[in-house]
Amino acid sequence: MAGLSLTALLLAATPVAASDPVAAEPQVAPTAAPTGPQVDDPAKLAAQRAAMQQMAVLGRLNPFADRILFGPGAVIAPDYPGSIGYRILPIPAADVRLGRFYFNGRDGAGFDLLPLKPNAVRVGVGLFFRPDRVTSFDPVRLRGLDEIPFAPQVRAFVRKSTLKWDFGVAAQRDLGATNGLTVDLSASRRFLVGGGFLSIGPTLSFADANFARGFFGVSPIEAARGSRAAYRPDAGPYEVSLGGAFVKPLGRKWVANAAVGLGHLIGDAADSPVVGRKLAPRGAFGIAYRFK
């Protein structure tokens, strides 16, 4: 998802629901609006007030403050990397921060290892998951191949954010299934648009040999079962993507978002006989209620 893996889509865009925009906004509460002779444009003042309220709802005036936002969400993505078919994965539109603990659609559930400070680099470690691949997704193309079950992941990231930019490196190691490792390099630019926050940027994804051969390879045994040639991909870059997301407050308690991405398989992955589609769009959406 950033064929696009689930994690890369959520990385290339912003989180499913206003998750942890660690930008260096001033750590202060909204100040009272100027009055009297200082107000020379009532319309401009009203727009400034609205922007301050929106930033407060998203936690951007203090991105490290405790908060709990939760609601329904989903990702629409290929059945597996390189598949022709699509599926809908229910993923909560969540943004929870309690001290250093976080839970959101971008990073999963985990802890920040370093103190949270403006302009500081973030380092987090947590749990996420890798979607499965079963024969029923494409009985012809996947005939004879081993099925790959859902797998929990250990996920670590390093991220640097400013007012407008976000740069990150994230690594995911499957605990089971292929036991593969993937690494995502991402960058995104944020904009204040239409009363919400728009984020756009690319992601380049790498895979180790276990992941590449699990999802894109054909072993000699599988080749014999499926009557096709064996294929043994190597580790390296396997996907490049461009993603964007729009997050918008709906009043003081609700936040909605929509994200889209376009991924393209590259390298050995693109040449795999398992792949039916190299270029694939996908999206995510959600709406969350702020409990805290």
PDB file of C-alpha atoms in Angstrom:
ATOM      1  CA  MET A   1       0.000   0.000   0.000  1.00  0.00           C
ATOM      2  CA  ALA A   2       3.451   3.931  -1.041  1.00  0.00           C
ATOM      3  CA  GLY A   3       1.111  -3.238  -6.481  1.00  0.00           C
ATOM      4  CA  LEU A   4       1.256  -0.693  -3.099  1.00  0.00           C
ATOM      5  CA  SER A   5       1.483  -2.348   0.314  1.00  0.00           C
ATOM      6  CA  LEU A   6      -1.001  -1.440   3.043  1.00  0.00           C
ATOM      7  CA  THR A   7       1.654   0.224   5.158  1.00  0.00           C
ATOM      8  CA  ALA A   8       3.093   2.252   2.281  1.00  0.00           C
ATOM      9  CA  LEU A   9      -0.299   3.688   1.324  1.00  0.00           C
ATOM     10  CA  LEU A  10      -0.805   4.986   4.850  1.00  0.00           C
ATOM     11  CA  LEU A  11       2.741   6.315   4.885  1.00  0.00           C
ATOM     12  CA  ALA A  12       2.610   8.071   1.548  1.00  0.00           C
ATOM     13  CA  ALA A  13      -0.624   9.742   2.569  1.00  0.00           C
ATOM     14  CA  THR A  14      -1.471  10.999   6.020  1.00  0.00           C
ATOM     15  CA  PRO A  15      -2.939   8.680   8.634  1.00  0.00           C
ATOM     16  CA  VAL A  16      -6.471   7.376   8.329  1.00  0.00           C
ATOM     17  CA  ALA A  17      -7.790   9.815  10.911  1.00  0.00           C
ATOM     18  CA  ALA A  18      -5.683  12.788  11.877  1.00  0.00           C
ATOM     19  CA  SER A  19      -2.982  10.629  13.364  1.00  0.00           C
ATOM     20  CA  ASP A  20      -0.093  12.344  15.012  1.00  0.00           C
ATOM     21  CA  PRO A  21       0.871  15.266  12.794  1.00  0.00           C
ATOM     22  CA  VAL A  22       4.192  15.863  14.563  1.00  0.00           C
ATOM     23  CA  ALA A  23       4.887  19.253  13.102  1.00  0.00           C
ATOM     24  CA  ALA A  24       6.596  22.105  14.859  1.00  0.00           C
ATOM     25  CA  GLU A  25       3.594  24.290  15.489  1.00  0.00           C
ATOM     26  CA  PRO A  26       3.933  26.546  18.556  1.00  0.00           C
ATOM     27  CA  GLN A  27       3.103  24.712  21.759  1.00  0.00           C
ATOM     28  CA  VAL A  28       0.571  27.280  22.950  1.00  0.00           C
ATOM     29  CA  ALA A  29      -3.164  27.511  23.290  1.00  0.00           C
ATOM     30  CA  PRO A  30      -5.143  29.646  20.842  1.00  0.00           C
ATOM     31  CA  THR A  31      -4.964  33.317  21.745  1.00  0.00           C
ATOM     32  CA  ALA A  32      -7.929  35.602  21.849  1.00  0.00           C
ATOM     33  CA  ALA A  33      -8.757  37.325  18.593  1.00  0.00           C
ATOM     34  CA  PRO A  34      -7.653  40.955  18.304  1.00  0.00           C
ATOM     35  CA  THR A  35     -10.356  43.557  18.750  1.00  0.00           C
ATOM     36  CA  GLY A  36     -10.876  47.291  18.260  1.00  0.00           C
ATOM     37  CA  PRO A  37      -8.579  49.101  15.854  1.00  0.00           C
ATOM     38  CA  GLN A  38      -6.471  45.987  15.270  1.00  0.00           C
ATOM     39  CA  VAL A  39      -9.306  44.360  13.313  1.00  0.00           C
ATOM     40  CA  ASP A  40      -9.214  45.751   9.793  1.00  0.00           C
ATOM     41  CA  ASP A  41     -10.888  42.851   7.987  1.00  0.00           C
ATOM     42  CA  PRO A  42     -13.719  40.951   9.757  1.00  0.00           C
ATOM     43  CA  ALA A  43     -13.741  38.235   7.075  1.00  0.00           C
ATOM     44  CA  LYS A  44     -10.013  37.616   7.537  1.00  0.00           C
ATOM     45  CA  LEU A  45     -10.401  37.507  11.304  1.00  0.00           C
ATOM     46  CA  ALA A  46     -13.235  34.961  10.999  1.00  0.00           C
ATOM     47  CA  ALA A  47     -11.066  32.798   8.738  1.00  0.00           C
ATOM     48  CA  GLN A  48      -8.210  32.964  11.250  1.00  0.00           C
ATOM     49  CA  ARG A  49     -10.517  31.917  14.070  1.00  0.00           C
ATOM     50  CA  ALA A  50     -11.826  28.996  12.012  1.00  0.00           C
ATOM     51  CA  ALA A  51      -8.280  27.879  11.167  1.00  0.00           C
ATOM     52  CA  MET A  52      -7.304  27.976  14.851  1.00  0.00           C
ATOM     53  CA  GLN A  53     -10.325  25.828  15.760  1.00  0.00           C
ATOM     54  CA  GLN A  54      -9.488  23.325  13.012  1.00  0.00           C
ATOM     55  CA  MET A  55      -5.878  23.094  14.149  1.00  0.00           C
ATOM     56  CA  ALA A  56      -7.025  22.553  17.728  1.00  0.00           C
ATOM     57  CA  VAL A  57      -9.355  19.722  16.671  1.00  0.00           C
ATOM     58  CA  LEU A  58      -6.496  17.997  14.864  1.00  0.00           C
ATOM     59  CA  GLY A  59      -4.114  18.507  17.766  1.00  0.00           C
ATOM     60  CA  ARG A  60      -1.731  20.592  15.677  1.00  0.00           C
ATOM     61  CA  LEU A  61      -1.374  23.374  18.239  1.00  0.00           C
ATOM     62  CA  ASN A  62       0.036  20.732  20.567  1.00  0.00           C
ATOM     63  CA  PRO A  63       0.680  17.510  18.602  1.00  0.00           C
ATOM     64  CA  PHE A  64       1.933  15.775  21.757  1.00  0.00           C
ATOM     65  CA  ALA A  65      -1.219  16.329  23.818  1.00  0.00           C
ATOM     66  CA  ASP A  66      -3.222  13.297  24.933  1.00  0.00           C
ATOM     67  CA  ARG A  67      -6.238  12.630  22.738  1.00  0.00           C
ATOM     68  CA  ILE A  68      -8.606   9.863  21.698  1.00  0.00           C
ATOM     69  CA  LEU A  69     -10.281   9.906  18.295  1.00  0.00           C
ATOM     70  CA  PHE A  70     -11.987   6.751  17.048  1.00  0.00           C
ATOM     71  CA  GLY A  71     -14.437   5.755  14.339  1.00  0.00           C
ATOM     72  CA  PRO A  72     -15.023   3.510  11.309  1.00  0.00           C
ATOM     73  CA  GLY A  73     -12.602   3.393   8.391  1.00  0.00           C
ATOM     74  CA  ALA A  74     -11.536   1.164   5.518  1.00  0.00           C
ATOM     75  CA  VAL A  75      -8.812   0.668   2.928  1.00  0.00           C
ATOM     76  CA  ILE A  76      -9.583  -0.339  -0.656  1.00  0.00           C
ATOM     77  CA  ALA A  77      -6.518  -2.089  -2.079  1.00  0.00           C
ATOM     78  CA  PRO A  78      -5.438  -4.934  -4.381  1.00  0.00           C
ATOM     79  CA  ASP A  79      -6.040  -8.423  -2.996  1.00  0.00           C
ATOM     80  CA  TYR A  80      -2.263  -8.855  -2.828  1.00  0.00           C
ATOM     81  CA  PRO A  81       0.735  -7.008  -4.341  1.00  0.00           C
ATOM     82  CA  GLY A  82       0.354  -7.260  -8.097  1.00  0.00           C
ATOM     83  CA  SER A  83      -3.178  -8.683  -8.110  1.00  0.00           C
ATOM     84  CA  ILE A  84      -5.911  -7.765 -10.550  1.00  0.00           C
ATOM     85  CA  GLY A  85      -8.741  -7.965  -8.018  1.00  0.00           C
ATOM     86  CA  TYR A  86      -9.459  -5.645  -5.088  1.00  0.00           C
ATOM     87  CA  ARG A  87     -10.772  -5.991  -1.558  1.00  0.00           C
ATOM     88  CA  ILE A  88     -11.911  -3.782   1.298  1.00  0.00           C
ATOM     89  CA  LEU A  89     -10.044  -4.040   4.594  1.00  0.00           C
ATOM     90  CA  PRO A  90     -11.777  -2.511   7.640  1.00  0.00           C
ATOM     91  CA  ILE A  91      -9.218  -0.422   9.518  1.00  0.00           C
ATOM     92  CA  PRO A  92     -10.368   1.871  12.348  1.00  0.00           C
ATOM     93  CA  ALA A  93     -10.077   5.604  11.807  1.00  0.00           C
ATOM     94  CA  ALA A  94      -8.142   6.055  15.014  1.00  0.00           C
ATOM     95  CA  ASP A  95      -5.811   8.631  16.524  1.00  0.00           C
ATOM     96  CA  VAL A  96      -4.962   7.815  20.125  1.00  0.00           C
ATOM     97  CA  ARG A  97      -2.101   9.367  22.083  1.00  0.00           C
ATOM     98  CA  LEU A  98      -1.640   8.788  25.807  1.00  0.00           C
ATOM     99  CA  GLY A  99       1.809   9.981  26.810  1.00  0.00           C
ATOM    100  CA  ARG A 100       4.274   8.157  24.572  1.00  0.00           C
ATOM    101  CA  PHE A 101       1.739   5.471  23.608  1.00  0.00           C
ATOM    102  CA  TYR A 102       0.107   5.833  20.184  1.00  0.00           C
ATOM    103  CA  PHE A 103      -2.454   3.928  18.151  1.00  0.00           C
ATOM    104  CA  ASN A 104      -3.384   4.985  14.617  1.00  0.00           C
ATOM    105  CA  GLY A 105      -3.802   3.721  11.078  1.00  0.00           C
ATOM    106  CA  ARG A 106      -0.386   4.962  10.018  1.00  0.00           C
ATOM    107  CA  ASP A 107       1.924   3.447  12.638  1.00  0.00           C
ATOM    108  CA  GLY A 108      -0.208   0.800  14.351  1.00  0.00           C
ATOM    109  CA  ALA A 109       0.090   0.504  18.133  1.00  0.00           C
ATOM    110  CA  GLY A 110       3.353   1.309  19.876  1.00  0.00           C
ATOM    111  CA  PHE A 111       5.534   3.687  21.865  1.00  0.00           C
ATOM    112  CA  ASP A 112       7.754   6.647  21.089  1.00  0.00           C
ATOM    113  CA  LEU A 113      11.254   5.862  22.349  1.00  0.00           C
ATOM    114  CA  LEU A 114      12.413   9.476  22.582  1.00  0.00           C
ATOM    115  CA  PRO A 115      10.871  12.455  24.401  1.00  0.00           C
ATOM    116  CA  LEU A 116       8.338  14.294  22.246  1.00  0.00           C
ATOM    117  CA  LYS A 117       9.613  17.778  21.478  1.00  0.00           C
ATOM    118  CA  PRO A 118       9.026  20.355  18.717  1.00  0.00           C
ATOM    119  CA  ASN A 119      11.407  19.882  15.770  1.00  0.00           C
ATOM    120  CA  ALA A 120      12.787  16.693  17.330  1.00  0.00           C
ATOM    121  CA  VAL A 121      13.210  13.428  15.443  1.00  0.00           C
ATOM    122  CA  ARG A 122      10.604  10.808  16.367  1.00  0.00           C
ATOM    123  CA  VAL A 123      11.558   7.166  16.883  1.00  0.00           C
ATOM    124  CA  GLY A 124       8.762   4.668  17.439  1.00  0.00           C
ATOM    125  CA  VAL A 125       8.405   0.897  17.783  1.00  0.00           C
ATOM    126  CA  GLY A 126       5.132  -0.984  17.658  1.00  0.00           C
ATOM    127  CA  LEU A 127       2.932  -3.639  16.075  1.00  0.00           C
ATOM    128  CA  PHE A 128       1.130  -3.626  12.737  1.00  0.00           C
ATOM    129  CA  PHE A 129       0.047  -6.413  10.355  1.00  0.00           C
ATOM    130  CA  ARG A 130       0.567  -7.804   6.848  1.00  0.00           C
ATOM    131  CA  PRO A 131      -2.549  -8.840   4.847  1.00  0.00           C
ATOM    132  CA  ASP A 132      -2.840 -12.405   3.578  1.00  0.00           C
ATOM    133  CA  ARG A 133      -2.788 -13.930   0.095  1.00  0.00           C
ATOM    134  CA  VAL A 134      -5.048 -16.893  -0.600  1.00  0.00           C
ATOM    135  CA  THR A 135      -5.593 -18.906  -3.771  1.00  0.00           C
ATOM    136  CA  SER A 136      -9.225 -17.828  -4.077  1.00  0.00           C
ATOM    137  CA  PHE A 137      -8.062 -14.287  -4.904  1.00  0.00           C
ATOM    138  CA  ASP A 138      -6.950 -15.533  -8.342  1.00  0.00           C
ATOM    139  CA  PRO A 139      -7.368 -19.316  -8.782  1.00  0.00           C
ATOM    140  CA  VAL A 140      -5.583 -19.291 -12.160  1.00  0.00           C
ATOM    141  CA  ARG A 141      -2.601 -17.057 -11.423  1.00  0.00           C
ATOM    142  CA  LEU A 142      -2.068 -18.412  -7.903  1.00  0.00           C
ATOM    143  CA  ARG A 143      -2.621 -22.072  -8.762  1.00  0.00           C
ATOM    144  CA  GLY A 144      -0.047 -24.254  -7.043  1.00  0.00           C
ATOM    145  CA  LEU A 145       1.418 -21.425  -4.948  1.00  0.00           C
ATOM    146  CA  ASP A 146       1.575 -21.571  -1.173  1.00  0.00           C
ATOM    147  CA  GLU A 147      -0.969 -19.396   0.586  1.00  0.00           C
ATOM    148  CA  ILE A 148       0.370 -16.590   2.794  1.00  0.00           C
ATOM    149  CA  PRO A 149      -1.610 -16.014   6.013  1.00  0.00           C
ATOM    150  CA  PHE A 150      -2.147 -12.749   7.869  1.00  0.00           C
ATOM    151  CA  ALA A 151       0.952 -11.945   9.898  1.00  0.00           C
ATOM    152  CA  PRO A 152       1.602  -9.539  12.768  1.00  0.00           C
ATOM    153  CA  GLN A 153       4.560  -7.231  12.267  1.00  0.00           C
ATOM    154  CA  VAL A 154       7.093  -5.461  14.375  1.00  0.00           C
ATOM    155  CA  ARG A 155       7.290  -1.951  12.955  1.00  0.00           C
ATOM    156  CA  ALA A 156       9.894   0.709  13.695  1.00  0.00           C
ATOM    157  CA  PHE A 157      10.137   4.188  12.234  1.00  0.00           C
ATOM    158  CA  VAL A 158      12.245   7.328  12.340  1.00  0.00           C
ATOM    159  CA  ARG A 159      10.475  10.518  11.296  1.00  0.00           C
ATOM    160  CA  LYS A 160      11.377  14.183  11.035  1.00  0.00           C
ATOM    161  CA  SER A 161       8.581  16.726  10.660  1.00  0.00           C
ATOM    162  CA  THR A 162       8.433  20.474  10.171  1.00  0.00           C
ATOM    163  CA  LEU A 163       5.530  22.838   9.661  1.00  0.00           C
ATOM    164  CA  LYS A 164       5.196  21.790   6.024  1.00  0.00           C
ATOM    165  CA  TRP A 165       7.311  18.676   5.447  1.00  0.00           C
ATOM    166  CA  ASP A 166       7.443  15.138   6.733  1.00  0.00           C
ATOM    167  CA  PHE A 167      10.345  12.733   6.047  1.00  0.00           C
ATOM    168  CA  GLY A 168      10.419   9.169   7.292  1.00  0.00           C
ATOM    169  CA  VAL A 169      11.990   5.730   7.210  1.00  0.00           C
ATOM    170  CA  ALA A 170       9.920   2.754   8.376  1.00  0.00           C
ATOM    171  CA  ALA A 171      10.808  -0.932   8.588  1.00  0.00           C
ATOM    172  CA  GLN A 172       8.321  -3.789   8.984  1.00  0.00           C
ATOM    173  CA  ARG A 173       9.328  -7.349   9.911  1.00  0.00           C
ATOM    174  CA  ASP A 174       6.693 -10.076   9.582  1.00  0.00           C
ATOM    175  CA  LEU A 175       6.343 -12.433  12.531  1.00  0.00           C
ATOM    176  CA  GLY A 176       5.426 -15.543  10.589  1.00  0.00           C
ATOM    177  CA  ALA A 177       4.103 -15.965   7.023  1.00  0.00           C
ATOM    178  CA  THR A 178       7.087 -14.995   4.812  1.00  0.00           C
ATOM    179  CA  ASN A 179       9.137 -13.693   7.779  1.00  0.00           C
ATOM    180  CA  GLY A 180       9.983 -10.913   5.344  1.00  0.00           C
ATOM    181  CA  LEU A 181      11.322  -7.436   5.937  1.00  0.00           C
ATOM    182  CA  THR A 182      10.256  -4.330   4.021  1.00  0.00           C
ATOM    183  CA  VAL A 183      11.544  -0.768   4.305  1.00  0.00           C
ATOM    184  CA  ASP A 184       9.701   2.375   3.178  1.00  0.00           C
ATOM    185  CA  LEU A 185      11.325   5.735   2.468  1.00  0.00           C
ATOM    186  CA  SER A 186       8.731   8.509   2.374  1.00  0.00           C
ATOM    187  CA  ALA A 187       8.394  12.259   2.045  1.00  0.00           C
ATOM    188  CA  SER A 188       5.288  14.411   2.035  1.00  0.00           C
ATOM    189  CA  ARG A 189       4.296  18.073   1.836  1.00  0.00           C
ATOM    190  CA  ARG A 190       1.401  19.439   3.891  1.00  0.00           C
ATOM    191  CA  PHE A 191      -0.970  22.232   2.902  1.00  0.00           C
ATOM    192  CA  LEU A 192      -3.868  23.996   4.646  1.00  0.00           C
ATOM    193  CA  VAL A 193      -6.656  23.758   2.064  1.00  0.00           C
ATOM    194  CA  GLY A 194     -10.400  24.234   2.289  1.00  0.00           C
ATOM    195  CA  GLY A 195     -10.489  24.152   6.069  1.00  0.00           C
ATOM    196  CA  GLY A 196      -8.485  20.921   6.246  1.00  0.00           C
ATOM    197  CA  PHE A 197      -4.986  19.528   5.789  1.00  0.00           C
ATOM    198  CA  LEU A 198      -3.787  18.089   2.482  1.00  0.00           C
ATOM    199  CA  SER A 199      -0.665  15.906   2.360  1.00  0.00           C
ATOM    200  CA  ILE A 200       1.024  14.696  -0.845  1.00  0.00           C
ATOM    201  CA  GLY A 201       4.215  12.731  -1.329  1.00  0.00           C
ATOM    202  CA  PRO A 202       6.085   9.703  -2.730  1.00  0.00           C
ATOM    203  CA  THR A 203       7.184   6.445  -1.122  1.00  0.00           C
ATOM    204  CA  LEU A 204       9.915   4.045  -2.269  1.00  0.00           C
ATOM    205  CA  SER A 205       9.665   0.522  -0.853  1.00  0.00           C
ATOM    206  CA  PHE A 206      12.367  -2.150  -0.521  1.00  0.00           C
ATOM    207  CA  ALA A 207      12.030  -5.852   0.298  1.00  0.00           C
ATOM    208  CA  ASP A 208      14.387  -8.524   1.528  1.00  0.00           C
ATOM    209  CA  ALA A 209      14.666 -11.883  -0.225  1.00  0.00           C
ATOM    210  CA  ASN A 210      12.115 -13.584   2.072  1.00  0.00           C
ATOM    211  CA  PHE A 211       9.374 -11.080   1.257  1.00  0.00           C
ATOM    212  CA  ALA A 212      10.258 -10.901  -2.451  1.00  0.00           C
ATOM    213  CA  ARG A 213      10.241 -14.683  -2.893  1.00  0.00           C
ATOM    214  CA  GLY A 214       7.146 -15.125  -0.743  1.00  0.00           C
ATOM    215  CA  PHE A 215       4.923 -12.679  -2.655  1.00  0.00           C
ATOM    216  CA  PHE A 216       6.581 -12.592  -6.083  1.00  0.00           C
ATOM    217  CA  GLY A 217       8.556 -15.831  -6.377  1.00  0.00           C
ATOM    218  CA  VAL A 218       7.705 -19.309  -7.640  1.00  0.00           C
ATOM    219  CA  SER A 219       9.710 -22.121  -6.036  1.00  0.00           C
ATOM    220  CA  PRO A 220      10.552 -25.295  -8.004  1.00  0.00           C
ATOM    221  CA  ILE A 221       7.945 -27.220  -5.977  1.00  0.00           C
ATOM    222  CA  GLU A 222       5.287 -24.556  -6.642  1.00  0.00           C
ATOM    223  CA  ALA A 223       6.282 -24.475 -10.317  1.00  0.00           C
ATOM    224  CA  ALA A 224       5.688 -28.214 -10.595  1.00  0.00           C
ATOM    225  CA  ARG A 225       2.285 -27.932  -8.905  1.00  0.00           C
ATOM    226  CA  GLY A 226       1.209 -25.024 -11.071  1.00  0.00           C
ATOM    227  CA  SER A 227       2.866 -26.063 -14.351  1.00  0.00           C
ATOM    228  CA  ARG A 228       4.867 -22.846 -14.688  1.00  0.00           C
ATOM    229  CA  ALA A 229       8.507 -21.811 -14.677  1.00  0.00           C
ATOM    230  CA  ALA A 230      10.241 -21.236 -11.356  1.00  0.00           C
ATOM    231  CA  TYR A 231      11.062 -17.611 -10.523  1.00  0.00           C
ATOM    232  CA  ARG A 232      13.497 -16.450  -7.830  1.00  0.00           C
ATOM    233  CA  PRO A 233      13.472 -12.676  -7.221  1.00  0.00           C
ATOM    234  CA  ASP A 234      16.225 -10.989  -5.244  1.00  0.00           C
ATOM    235  CA  ALA A 235      16.102  -8.367  -2.513  1.00  0.00           C
ATOM    236  CA  GLY A 236      15.872  -4.741  -3.586  1.00  0.00           C
ATOM    237  CA  PRO A 237      13.409  -1.969  -4.435  1.00  0.00           C
ATOM    238  CA  TYR A 238      10.054  -3.397  -5.446  1.00  0.00           C
ATOM    239  CA  GLU A 239       7.562  -0.520  -5.470  1.00  0.00           C
ATOM    240  CA  VAL A 240       7.295   3.231  -5.972  1.00  0.00           C
ATOM    241  CA  SER A 241       4.120   5.146  -5.204  1.00  0.00           C
ATOM    242  CA  LEU A 242       2.542   8.558  -4.900  1.00  0.00           C
ATOM    243  CA  GLY A 243      -0.098   9.175  -2.278  1.00  0.00           C
ATOM    244  CA  GLY A 244      -2.227  11.989  -0.985  1.00  0.00           C
ATOM    245  CA  ALA A 245      -4.703  12.481   1.839  1.00  0.00           C
ATOM    246  CA  PHE A 246      -7.134  15.148   2.986  1.00  0.00           C
ATOM    247  CA  VAL A 247      -8.052  15.431   6.673  1.00  0.00           C
ATOM    248  CA  LYS A 248     -10.839  17.822   7.677  1.00  0.00           C
ATOM    249  CA  PRO A 249     -12.527  18.628  10.992  1.00  0.00           C
ATOM    250  CA  LEU A 250     -16.332  18.475  10.940  1.00  0.00           C
ATOM    251  CA  GLY A 251     -17.168  20.767  13.812  1.00  0.00           C
ATOM    252  CA  ARG A 252     -15.406  20.463  17.159  1.00  0.00           C
ATOM    253  CA  LYS A 253     -15.754  16.697  17.687  1.00  0.00           C
ATOM    254  CA  TRP A 254     -15.667  14.933  14.297  1.00  0.00           C
ATOM    255  CA  VAL A 255     -12.795  14.507  11.841  1.00  0.00           C
ATOM    256  CA  ALA A 256     -13.102  12.995   8.350  1.00  0.00           C
ATOM    257  CA  ASN A 257     -10.447  11.962   5.862  1.00  0.00           C
ATOM    258  CA  ALA A 258      -9.919  10.427   2.444  1.00  0.00           C
ATOM    259  CA  ALA A 259      -6.671   9.129   0.955  1.00  0.00           C
ATOM    260  CA  VAL A 260      -5.686   7.914  -2.499  1.00  0.00           C
ATOM    261  CA  GLY A 261      -2.517   6.308  -3.792  1.00  0.00           C
ATOM    262  CA  LEU A 262      -1.057   5.021  -7.033  1.00  0.00           C
ATOM    263  CA  GLY A 263       1.650   2.374  -6.820  1.00  0.00           C
ATOM    264  CA  HIS A 264       3.863   0.800  -9.485  1.00  0.00           C
ATOM    265  CA  LEU A 265       5.836  -2.418  -9.055  1.00  0.00           C
ATOM    266  CA  ILE A 266       9.456  -2.206 -10.137  1.00  0.00           C
ATOM    267  CA  GLY A 267      12.537  -4.428 -10.305  1.00  0.00           C
ATOM    268  CA  ASP A 268      12.193  -8.195  -9.959  1.00  0.00           C
ATOM    269  CA  ALA A 269       8.665  -7.808  -8.574  1.00  0.00           C
ATOM    270  CA  ALA A 270       7.432  -6.271 -11.808  1.00  0.00           C
ATOM    271  CA  ASP A 271       8.703  -9.271 -13.814  1.00  0.00           C
ATOM    272  CA  SER A 272       7.058 -11.884 -11.593  1.00  0.00           C
ATOM    273  CA  PRO A 273       4.622 -14.351 -13.210  1.00  0.00           C
ATOM    274  CA  VAL A 274       2.448 -13.895 -10.105  1.00  0.00           C
ATOM    275  CA  VAL A 275       1.812 -10.240 -10.993  1.00  0.00           C
ATOM    276  CA  GLY A 276      -1.263  -9.422 -13.034  1.00  0.00           C
ATOM    277  CA  ARG A 277      -1.207  -5.641 -12.616  1.00  0.00           C
ATOM    278  CA  LYS A 278       1.931  -3.528 -12.137  1.00  0.00           C
ATOM    279  CA  LEU A 279       0.168  -0.159 -11.762  1.00  0.00           C
ATOM    280  CA  ALA A 280      -2.611  -0.078  -9.206  1.00  0.00           C
ATOM    281  CA  PRO A 281      -4.662   2.677  -7.540  1.00  0.00           C
ATOM    282  CA  ARG A 282      -6.060   2.318  -4.056  1.00  0.00           C
ATOM    283  CA  GLY A 283      -7.688   4.450  -1.379  1.00  0.00           C
ATOM    284  CA  ALA A 284      -8.685   4.826   2.252  1.00  0.00           C
ATOM    285  CA  PHE A 285     -11.399   6.713   4.092  1.00  0.00           C
ATOM    286  CA  GLY A 286     -12.645   7.179   7.609  1.00  0.00           C
ATOM    287  CA  ILE A 287     -14.478   9.367  10.086  1.00  0.00           C
ATOM    288  CA  ALA A 288     -13.591   9.675  13.766  1.00  0.00           C
ATOM    289  CA  TYR A 289     -15.200  11.150  16.873  1.00  0.00           C
ATOM    290  CA  ARG A 290     -13.026  12.943  19.418  1.00  0.00           C
ATOM    291  CA  PHE A 291     -13.668  11.472  22.877  1.00  0.00           C
ATOM    292  CA  LYS A 292     -10.789  13.387  24.487  1.00  0.00           C
TER     293      LYS A 292
END
